[in-house]
XYZ file of C-alpha atoms in Angstrom:
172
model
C 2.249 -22.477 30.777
C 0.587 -25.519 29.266
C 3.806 -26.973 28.340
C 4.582 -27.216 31.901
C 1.780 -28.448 33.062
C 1.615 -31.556 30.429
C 5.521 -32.483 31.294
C 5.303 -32.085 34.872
C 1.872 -34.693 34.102
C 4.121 -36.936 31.961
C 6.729 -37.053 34.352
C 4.867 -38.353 37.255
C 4.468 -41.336 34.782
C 8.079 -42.057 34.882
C 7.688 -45.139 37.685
C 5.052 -47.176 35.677
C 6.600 -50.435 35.245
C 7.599 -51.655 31.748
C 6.056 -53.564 29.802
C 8.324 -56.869 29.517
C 5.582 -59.722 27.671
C 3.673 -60.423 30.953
C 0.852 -58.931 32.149
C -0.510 -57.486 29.097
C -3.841 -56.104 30.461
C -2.638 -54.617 33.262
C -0.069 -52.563 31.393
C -2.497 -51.533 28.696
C -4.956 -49.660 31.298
C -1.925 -48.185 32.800
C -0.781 -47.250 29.466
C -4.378 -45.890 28.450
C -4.643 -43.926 31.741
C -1.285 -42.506 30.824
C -2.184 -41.461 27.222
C -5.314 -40.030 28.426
C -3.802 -37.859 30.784
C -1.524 -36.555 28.205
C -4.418 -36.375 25.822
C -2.957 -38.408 23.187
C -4.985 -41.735 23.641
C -7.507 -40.391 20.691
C -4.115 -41.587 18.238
C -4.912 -45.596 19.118
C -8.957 -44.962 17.946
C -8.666 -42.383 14.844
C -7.062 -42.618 11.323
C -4.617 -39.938 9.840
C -6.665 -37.511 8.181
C -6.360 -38.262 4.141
C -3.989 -36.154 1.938
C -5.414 -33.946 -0.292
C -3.759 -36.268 -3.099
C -1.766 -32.895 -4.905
C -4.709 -30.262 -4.890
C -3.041 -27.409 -3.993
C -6.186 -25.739 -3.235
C -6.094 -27.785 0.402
C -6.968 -25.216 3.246
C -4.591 -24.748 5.796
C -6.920 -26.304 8.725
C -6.756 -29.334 6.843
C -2.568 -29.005 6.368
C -2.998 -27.835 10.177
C -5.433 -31.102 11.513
C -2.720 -33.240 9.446
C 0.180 -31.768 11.328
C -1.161 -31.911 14.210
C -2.272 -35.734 13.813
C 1.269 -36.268 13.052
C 3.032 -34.306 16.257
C 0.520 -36.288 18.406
C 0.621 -39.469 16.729
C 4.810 -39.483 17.787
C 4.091 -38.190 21.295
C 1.397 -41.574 21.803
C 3.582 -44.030 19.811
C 6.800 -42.117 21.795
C 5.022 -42.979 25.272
C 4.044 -46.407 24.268
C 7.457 -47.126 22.959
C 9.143 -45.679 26.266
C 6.290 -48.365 28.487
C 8.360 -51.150 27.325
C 11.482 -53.124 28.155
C 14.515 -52.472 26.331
C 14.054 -55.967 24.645
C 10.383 -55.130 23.173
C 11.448 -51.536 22.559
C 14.077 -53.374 20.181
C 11.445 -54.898 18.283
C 8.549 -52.333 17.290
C 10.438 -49.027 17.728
C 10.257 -49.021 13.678
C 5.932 -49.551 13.667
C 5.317 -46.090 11.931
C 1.832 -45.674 13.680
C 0.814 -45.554 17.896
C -2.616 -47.073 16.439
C -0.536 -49.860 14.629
C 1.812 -50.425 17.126
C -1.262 -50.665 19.701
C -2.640 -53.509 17.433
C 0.471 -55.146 17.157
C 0.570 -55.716 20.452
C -3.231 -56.287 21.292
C -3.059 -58.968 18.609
C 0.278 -60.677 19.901
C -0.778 -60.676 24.055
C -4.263 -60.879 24.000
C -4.195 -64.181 22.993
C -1.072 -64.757 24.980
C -3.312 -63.466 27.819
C -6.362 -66.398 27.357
C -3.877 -68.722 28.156
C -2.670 -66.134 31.177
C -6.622 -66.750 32.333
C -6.662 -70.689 31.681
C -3.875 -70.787 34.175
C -5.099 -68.354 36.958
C -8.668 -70.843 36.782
C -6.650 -73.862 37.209
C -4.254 -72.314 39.561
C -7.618 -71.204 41.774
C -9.395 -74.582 41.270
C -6.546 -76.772 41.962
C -4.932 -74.543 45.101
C -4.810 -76.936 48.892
C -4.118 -75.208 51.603
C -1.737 -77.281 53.918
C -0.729 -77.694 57.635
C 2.106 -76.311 58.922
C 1.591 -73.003 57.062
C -0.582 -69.811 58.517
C -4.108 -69.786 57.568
C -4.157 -66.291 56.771
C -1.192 -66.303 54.703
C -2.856 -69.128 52.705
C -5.579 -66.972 52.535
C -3.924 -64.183 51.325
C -2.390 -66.133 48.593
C -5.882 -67.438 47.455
C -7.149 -63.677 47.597
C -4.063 -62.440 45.117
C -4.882 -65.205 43.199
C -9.208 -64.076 43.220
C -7.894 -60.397 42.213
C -6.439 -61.382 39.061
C -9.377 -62.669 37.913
C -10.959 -59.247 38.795
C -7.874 -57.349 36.337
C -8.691 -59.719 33.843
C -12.115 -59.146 33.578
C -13.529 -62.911 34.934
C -16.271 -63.225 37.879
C -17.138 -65.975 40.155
C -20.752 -66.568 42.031
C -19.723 -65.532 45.441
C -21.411 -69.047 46.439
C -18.764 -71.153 44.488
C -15.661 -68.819 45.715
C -16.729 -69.290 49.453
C -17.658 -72.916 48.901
C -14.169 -73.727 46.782
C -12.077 -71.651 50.125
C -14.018 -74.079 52.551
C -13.124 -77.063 50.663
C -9.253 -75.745 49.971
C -9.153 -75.519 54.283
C -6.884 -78.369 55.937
C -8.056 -80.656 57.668
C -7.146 -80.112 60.391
């Protein structure tokens, strides 16, 4: 009966977008909300319990915690894997570990993503809003543009946000 209930979880998963090299922050809390659920997402944080290095004398908990560790270690790295485009898929399908693969790819986006933030400041900063085009639309554009900060984790005094939309108006 627990089977069922942890595929029909994972299944409702199925209409996450994949991961395709943008966006890398938003995909990893979707991706950690997903491993949670499934109960896997303790892989990415803990190391594979040691071998006992030939003592036959090993209890069979510790044979037990190490299988275990294993099964669930290719479920997480299995859902990770399946989160991505066909294209990135291609290229660490053969990382042996969910935790390594997880720092593989924190250490190749994250700093992609500072230069994802640099953009969405200038993009903010330098944004005019013209004639000819509906305020609110404009407005809306400015707000999607305010929420990404927000996903990537950067704030704004309300003060300079409401003082920068002002100056952005028309002039008309």
């Amino acid at each position: 009966m627990v089977f069922v209930t942890l595929k029909d979880t994972s299944s409702d998963f199925h209409c996450l977008e994949h991961f395709d090299g943008g966006d890398f922050v938003r995909w990893q809390r979707k991706m950690h909300f997903l491993l949670v659920t499934v109960k896997v997402y303790y892989m990415i944080m803990n190391p594979r319990p040691p071998e006992s290095g030939g003592n036959e004398e090993e209890s069979v908990a510790k044979t037990r915690e190490r299988l275990r560790w294993d099964q669930d270690d290719e479920i997480c790295r299995g859902h990770i894997l399946n989160g991505m485009s066909n294209t990135l898929f291609d290229a660490y399908h053969t990382v042996k570990t969910a935790k390594e693969l997880w720092n593989q790819l924190e250490h190749c986006y994250i700093t992609e993503d500072a230069t994802s933030k640099r953009f969405i400041v200038s993009k903010f900063f330098s944004y005019k809003m013209v004639d000819g085009w509906s305020v609110m639309e404009q407005f809306n554009e400015i707000k999607t543009i305010l929420d990404r900060y927000s996903q990537h984790k950067l704030t704004l005094d309300e003060f300079i946000v409401v003082t920068s939309i002002i100056d952005k108006l028309p002039p008309s």
